[in-house]
Coordinates of C-alpha atoms in Angstrom, one line a residue:
F1 CA -1.9 -17.0 7.6
V2 CA -1.8 -14.7 10.5
I3 CA -4.4 -12.8 12.4
D4 CA -2.9 -10.1 14.4
R5 CA -6.1 -9.2 16.2
L6 CA -9.9 -9.2 15.9
V7 CA -11.9 -6.0 16.2
S8 CA -15.8 -6.1 16.0
G9 CA -15.0 -9.9 15.2
M10 CA -13.3 -9.0 12.0
C11 CA -9.8 -8.6 10.4
S12 CA -8.4 -7.7 7.1
G13 CA -5.3 -7.9 4.9
G14 CA -4.1 -8.9 1.6
I15 CA -2.6 -12.2 0.3
R16 CA 1.1 -11.8 -0.6
M17 CA 3.0 -14.3 -3.0
R18 CA 6.7 -14.1 -3.3
K19 CA 9.6 -16.7 -3.4
G20 CA 11.4 -16.6 -0.1
L21 CA 8.5 -15.4 2.1
V22 CA 8.9 -16.4 5.6
L23 CA 6.4 -16.4 8.6
E24 CA 8.0 -13.7 10.5
E25 CA 7.4 -11.3 7.5
V26 CA 3.9 -12.3 7.7
V27 CA 3.5 -11.5 11.4
E28 CA 5.0 -8.1 11.1
L29 CA 2.6 -7.4 8.1
A30 CA -0.4 -8.4 10.0
R31 CA 0.6 -6.2 13.0
T32 CA 1.2 -3.4 10.5
M33 CA -2.2 -3.9 9.3
S34 CA -3.9 -3.4 12.7
H35 CA -2.4 0.0 12.7
K36 CA -3.4 0.5 9.2
M37 CA -7.1 -0.2 9.9
A38 CA -7.0 1.9 12.9
V39 CA -5.6 5.0 11.3
L40 CA -8.2 4.6 8.5
E41 CA -10.9 4.6 11.3
I42 CA -12.1 1.0 9.9
P43 CA -13.5 -1.3 12.7
Y44 CA -11.4 -4.3 11.7
G45 CA -8.2 -5.8 13.1
G46 CA -5.0 -6.7 11.1
A47 CA -4.4 -9.8 9.3
K48 CA -1.9 -11.1 6.4
A49 CA -1.5 -14.1 4.4
G50 CA 1.5 -15.2 2.5
I51 CA 2.6 -17.8 -0.1
D52 CA 6.3 -18.7 -0.6
W53 CA 6.0 -19.0 -4.1
D54 CA 7.0 -17.5 -7.4
P55 CA 4.0 -15.4 -8.8
S56 CA 5.3 -15.8 -12.3
A57 CA 5.5 -19.6 -12.1
P58 CA 3.0 -21.5 -14.4
D59 CA 1.4 -23.1 -11.6
A60 CA 1.0 -19.9 -9.5
Q61 CA -2.9 -19.8 -9.8
A62 CA -3.2 -23.2 -8.7
V63 CA -1.1 -22.7 -5.7
L64 CA -3.2 -19.6 -4.7
Q65 CA -6.3 -21.8 -5.1
R66 CA -5.0 -24.4 -2.8
F67 CA -4.1 -21.7 -0.2
M68 CA -7.5 -20.2 -0.5
N69 CA -9.2 -23.6 0.0
A70 CA -7.0 -23.9 3.3
I71 CA -8.2 -20.7 4.8
R72 CA -11.6 -20.8 3.4
P73 CA -13.4 -20.8 6.8
Y74 CA -11.8 -17.8 7.7
V75 CA -12.6 -15.9 4.6
A76 CA -16.2 -17.0 4.8
E77 CA -16.5 -15.6 8.4
R78 CA -13.7 -13.4 9.6
Y79 CA -11.1 -12.3 7.1
A80 CA -11.7 -9.8 4.5
T81 CA -8.9 -10.1 2.0
G82 CA -7.5 -8.9 -1.4
A83 CA -4.6 -8.5 -3.6
D84 CA -1.0 -7.7 -2.2
L85 CA 2.7 -8.1 -3.6
G86 CA 2.6 -10.6 -6.1
T87 CA -1.0 -11.3 -6.5
H88 CA -3.9 -9.6 -8.4
E89 CA -7.4 -8.9 -7.4
D90 CA -9.0 -10.9 -10.5
D91 CA -6.9 -14.0 -9.5
I92 CA -8.0 -13.9 -5.9
I93 CA -11.5 -13.6 -6.8
K94 CA -11.2 -16.5 -9.1
A95 CA -9.5 -18.6 -6.5
C96 CA -12.5 -17.9 -4.2
Q97 CA -15.1 -18.9 -6.7
V98 CA -13.2 -22.2 -7.3
V99 CA -13.3 -23.1 -3.8
G100 CA -16.8 -22.3 -3.3
L101 CA -16.6 -18.6 -1.8
T102 CA -18.6 -15.8 -2.9
H103 CA -15.9 -13.2 -2.9
P104 CA -12.6 -12.4 -1.0
L105 CA -14.6 -9.8 1.0
Q106 CA -17.3 -12.2 1.8
A107 CA -17.0 -12.0 5.5
G108 CA -17.8 -8.3 5.4
F109 CA -21.1 -8.9 3.6
R110 CA -22.7 -10.8 6.5
N111 CA -25.0 -7.9 7.5
E112 CA -26.1 -6.8 4.2
G113 CA -25.7 -9.9 1.9
D114 CA -26.2 -9.3 -1.7
A115 CA -26.6 -5.4 -1.4
A116 CA -23.0 -5.2 0.0
L117 CA -21.7 -7.6 -2.8
E118 CA -23.3 -5.5 -5.4
R119 CA -22.0 -2.2 -4.1
V120 CA -18.2 -3.8 -4.2
K121 CA -18.8 -5.3 -7.6
Q122 CA -20.0 -2.0 -8.9
A123 CA -16.8 -0.1 -7.4
L124 CA -14.2 -2.8 -8.3
A125 CA -15.5 -2.7 -12.0
L126 CA -14.9 1.0 -12.2
R127 CA -12.0 2.4 -14.6
S128 CA -10.2 5.7 -14.5
E129 CA -8.6 7.0 -17.8
G130 CA -9.0 3.3 -18.9
Q131 CA -7.3 1.8 -16.1
P132 CA -8.9 -0.4 -13.3
I133 CA -9.4 1.5 -10.4
T134 CA -7.9 -1.3 -8.3
E135 CA -4.6 -0.9 -10.2
L136 CA -4.5 2.9 -9.4
I137 CA -5.8 3.4 -5.9
A138 CA -2.9 2.3 -3.8
G139 CA -0.4 4.4 -5.8
Y140 CA -3.1 7.4 -5.9
G141 CA -3.1 7.2 -2.1
V142 CA 0.8 7.2 -1.9
A143 CA 0.9 10.2 -4.1
E144 CA -1.7 12.0 -2.1
C145 CA 0.3 11.4 1.2
T146 CA 3.4 12.7 -0.5
L147 CA 1.7 15.7 -1.8
E148 CA 0.1 16.7 1.8
A149 CA 3.8 15.9 3.4
C150 CA 5.2 18.4 0.9
E151 CA 3.0 21.0 1.9
V152 CA 3.8 20.5 5.5
L153 CA 7.5 20.4 4.9
D154 CA 7.6 23.2 2.4
I155 CA 8.8 21.3 -0.4
D156 CA 7.7 22.7 -3.8
I157 CA 6.5 19.6 -5.6
R158 CA 6.9 21.4 -8.9
A159 CA 10.6 21.6 -8.5
A160 CA 11.0 18.2 -6.6
S161 CA 12.8 15.1 -7.9
V162 CA 11.8 11.5 -7.0
A163 CA 13.6 8.3 -6.7
L164 CA 11.2 5.2 -7.0
Q165 CA 12.0 1.5 -6.4
G166 CA 9.3 -0.7 -7.8
F167 CA 7.2 0.1 -11.0
G168 CA 4.2 -2.4 -10.3
N169 CA 0.6 -1.1 -9.6
V170 CA 1.6 1.0 -6.5
G171 CA 4.9 2.5 -8.0
G172 CA 3.5 3.1 -11.3
A173 CA 0.4 4.8 -10.1
A174 CA 2.4 7.0 -7.6
A175 CA 4.8 8.2 -10.4
R176 CA 1.7 8.7 -12.7
Y177 CA 0.1 11.1 -10.1
L178 CA 3.3 12.7 -8.8
Q179 CA 4.5 13.5 -12.4
R180 CA 1.1 15.2 -13.0
A181 CA 1.4 17.3 -9.8
G182 CA 4.8 18.5 -11.4
A183 CA 7.5 16.4 -10.0
R184 CA 10.5 15.0 -11.8
I185 CA 10.7 11.2 -11.6
V186 CA 14.5 10.9 -12.2
V187 CA 15.1 7.1 -11.2
I188 CA 12.9 4.2 -11.4
A189 CA 14.2 0.8 -10.5
D190 CA 12.6 -2.5 -11.3
I191 CA 13.9 -6.2 -11.1
E192 CA 16.2 -5.5 -14.3
G193 CA 18.0 -2.6 -12.7
A194 CA 17.4 1.2 -12.7
L195 CA 16.7 3.7 -15.3
V196 CA 18.1 7.4 -14.9
D197 CA 17.0 10.7 -16.3
Q198 CA 17.9 13.8 -14.4
A199 CA 15.4 15.7 -16.9
G200 CA 12.6 13.5 -15.7
L201 CA 11.6 10.0 -17.1
D202 CA 8.5 9.7 -19.6
I203 CA 6.2 8.0 -17.0
P204 CA 3.4 7.5 -19.7
L205 CA 5.8 5.8 -22.1
L206 CA 7.2 3.5 -19.3
L207 CA 3.8 2.6 -17.9
Q208 CA 2.9 1.2 -21.6
A209 CA 6.3 -0.5 -21.6
R210 CA 5.9 -2.6 -18.3
D211 CA 4.4 -6.1 -17.8
R212 CA 2.0 -7.1 -15.2
F213 CA 4.8 -7.6 -12.7
G214 CA 6.3 -4.1 -13.2
R215 CA 9.2 -5.1 -15.6
I216 CA 9.9 -2.4 -18.0
D217 CA 10.8 -3.5 -21.6
R218 CA 14.1 -1.7 -22.1
S219 CA 13.9 -2.0 -26.0
R220 CA 11.2 0.7 -25.8
V221 CA 13.2 3.1 -23.4
P222 CA 14.8 6.3 -25.1
P223 CA 18.3 6.1 -25.8
R224 CA 18.9 9.3 -23.7
V225 CA 17.9 7.2 -20.6
K226 CA 20.8 5.8 -18.5
R227 CA 20.9 2.2 -17.4
A228 CA 22.2 1.7 -14.1
A229 CA 22.5 -1.0 -11.4
E230 CA 19.3 -1.3 -9.3
A231 CA 20.8 0.4 -6.2
A232 CA 20.8 3.7 -8.2
W233 CA 17.4 4.6 -6.8
L234 CA 19.2 4.5 -3.3
E235 CA 22.3 6.3 -4.5
Q236 CA 20.7 9.2 -6.6
S237 CA 20.2 12.3 -4.7
A238 CA 16.5 13.2 -4.9
Q239 CA 14.2 15.3 -2.5
I240 CA 11.7 12.4 -2.5
V241 CA 12.5 8.7 -2.1
I242 CA 9.8 6.0 -2.4
P243 CA 10.6 2.4 -2.0
A244 CA 7.5 0.6 -3.6
A245 CA 8.8 -2.9 -3.9
I246 CA 9.8 -5.3 -1.1
G247 CA 10.3 -5.3 2.6
G248 CA 13.8 -4.6 4.1
A249 CA 15.0 -2.8 0.9
V250 CA 16.6 -0.1 3.2
R251 CA 19.0 -1.4 5.8
P252 CA 21.8 -0.1 8.1
D253 CA 24.4 -1.1 5.5
N254 CA 22.8 1.1 2.7
Q255 CA 20.9 3.8 4.2
D256 CA 23.8 6.1 4.4
A257 CA 23.7 6.2 0.4
I258 CA 20.3 7.9 0.7
S259 CA 20.4 11.6 0.3
T260 CA 16.7 12.9 0.7
Q261 CA 14.5 15.1 2.6
L262 CA 11.3 12.8 2.4
L263 CA 11.2 9.2 2.4
V264 CA 7.6 7.6 1.7
E265 CA 7.1 3.9 2.5
A266 CA 5.0 2.8 -0.4
A267 CA 5.9 -1.0 0.3
N268 CA 5.3 -2.7 3.4
N269 CA 8.3 -2.6 5.8
P270 CA 10.7 -1.3 3.2
V271 CA 12.8 0.1 5.8
T272 CA 14.1 -1.9 8.8
P273 CA 13.8 -0.4 12.3
E274 CA 17.6 0.3 12.6
A275 CA 17.8 2.1 9.3
E276 CA 14.7 4.0 10.2
G277 CA 16.4 5.5 13.2
Q278 CA 19.3 6.2 11.4
L279 CA 17.5 8.0 8.8
E280 CA 15.6 10.0 11.4
A281 CA 18.7 11.0 12.9
R282 CA 20.0 12.4 9.6
H283 CA 16.7 14.5 9.6
V284 CA 14.9 12.6 6.9
T285 CA 11.2 12.6 7.5
I286 CA 9.6 9.1 6.9
L287 CA 6.0 8.7 6.2
P288 CA 5.2 5.1 7.6
D289 CA 3.9 2.3 5.5
F290 CA 0.8 1.8 7.2
V291 CA -0.5 5.4 6.4
A292 CA 1.3 5.9 3.1
N293 CA 0.1 2.7 1.3
A294 CA -3.3 2.5 3.0
A295 CA -5.5 3.4 0.2
A296 CA -6.3 -0.1 -1.1
A297 CA -7.5 -1.2 2.3
F298 CA -9.5 1.9 2.5
L299 CA -11.1 1.0 -0.8
F300 CA -12.2 -2.4 0.3
C301 CA -13.0 -1.8 3.9
G302 CA -14.6 1.5 3.3
L303 CA -16.9 0.0 0.9
L304 CA -18.0 -2.5 3.3
E305 CA -18.4 0.2 5.9
K306 CA -20.4 2.5 3.6
R307 CA -17.6 5.2 3.9
L308 CA -17.5 5.2 0.0
E309 CA -20.0 5.1 -2.8
P310 CA -19.3 2.9 -5.9
N311 CA -18.2 5.7 -8.0
V312 CA -14.9 7.2 -9.0
D313 CA -15.3 10.7 -7.7
S314 CA -16.5 9.3 -4.2
I315 CA -13.5 6.7 -4.0
F316 CA -10.8 9.2 -5.0
G317 CA -12.3 12.1 -2.9
A318 CA -12.8 10.4 0.3
T319 CA -9.3 8.5 0.0
S320 CA -7.7 11.8 -0.5
H321 CA -9.2 13.3 2.5
Q322 CA -8.6 10.6 4.7
L323 CA -5.0 9.9 4.0
R324 CA -4.3 13.8 3.7
S325 CA -5.5 14.5 7.1
T326 CA -4.0 11.5 8.8
T327 CA -0.6 12.7 7.1
R328 CA -0.8 16.1 8.3
A329 CA -1.7 14.8 11.9
L330 CA 1.1 12.5 12.2
L331 CA 3.6 15.2 10.9
E332 CA 2.5 17.9 13.1
R333 CA 2.4 15.7 16.2
S334 CA 6.1 14.4 15.0
R335 CA 7.1 18.1 15.1
A336 CA 5.5 19.1 18.1
R337 CA 6.6 16.0 20.3
R338 CA 9.9 15.4 18.7
I339 CA 9.2 11.8 17.8
S340 CA 9.6 9.8 14.8
G341 CA 6.8 9.8 12.1
R342 CA 6.2 6.3 13.0
R343 CA 5.7 6.7 16.5
A344 CA 3.5 9.6 15.8
A345 CA 1.3 7.5 13.5
E346 CA 1.2 4.6 15.8
E347 CA 0.0 7.0 18.7
I348 CA -2.7 8.0 16.5
A349 CA -3.7 4.3 15.6
E350 CA -3.5 3.2 19.3
E351 CA -5.8 6.1 20.3
R352 CA -8.4 5.3 17.5
L353 CA -8.1 1.6 18.3
R354 CA -8.9 2.2 22.0
L355 CA -11.7 4.2 21.1
R356 CA -13.2 1.5 18.9
L357 CA -12.7 -1.1 21.3
K358 CA -14.3 1.0 23.9
S359 CA -17.3 1.4 21.7
D360 CA -17.4 -2.2 21.1
A361 CA -17.6 -3.0 24.7
G362 CA -20.3 -0.5 25.2
E363 CA -22.4 -1.9 22.4
R364 CA -21.9 -5.5 24.2
A365 CA -23.0 -4.2 27.6
D366 CA -26.2 -2.7 26.0
A367 CA -26.9 -5.7 24.4

């Protein structure tokens, strides 16, 4: 468990579970969360929790409960948390309740108590088109950032092809909303390999054919769809590439296989710093993770900060406005200053963080 920093006495970040997780990854994720909170203009610092365990193991829930018990004092007072890679919101809530906590967002309820808890419960119980909003919002945010970037870069989304790595909640929802906007999803990679169809994959069918871990049942895939190795998502030419699975998926040794105009980091840290520099040098525009995948954090912390109301229109509308405006601002700054998209986003985050810290200092002085 890593706290990158506290802002107004609070920090936020999800709980990740995957086999092979190491401390260095959690440290980097916590740092990224600080930038994410800042670009969202949420007065929290960044944190992250990680468990080195297979989320599909029979005892995964028991492991999660033991971990929650170990970090219980932080969740109670300082750390607002939720689901991340390999975890689900209902499982985290259950683990909290087993160890005597009210909710994973309990620390954010301190000022309002039951009223805040009720607002969060109402929001998290919402469904859109029959799907829990918690399973849609992160991918919706990825899609909104992608659509805004396409407008800035003069990419016609109705003629654009998309290659996607990962088909869990984030990748699946991103594919859902991008296809509705007119994009062709030509490659999807999951743990079993890649599916390729230049005419465009049938996203509603594939969403029905996946399990809770994002694995697609191949027996339900139409015969016309080509089966390929997992690396096909990297190697298939597409105007938009979206890594939405694990960190470090794009590295110096494989980045040259990518042929794209726009790469959207839906996963956390999916492109290594070296590969990111190489892609930028090849004039690939990159939307950094702490903007592109910020919607879930905005949902939870926005509810605590009363930036959102517990209804579908407010949540989707406010999320779209926040992420689209930030996406446009970072791309325009990147172009004007001739710096990377990540550096532009970091500058915006640092500026907003300085304003927040100055505000906190002023409030303490007045008190």
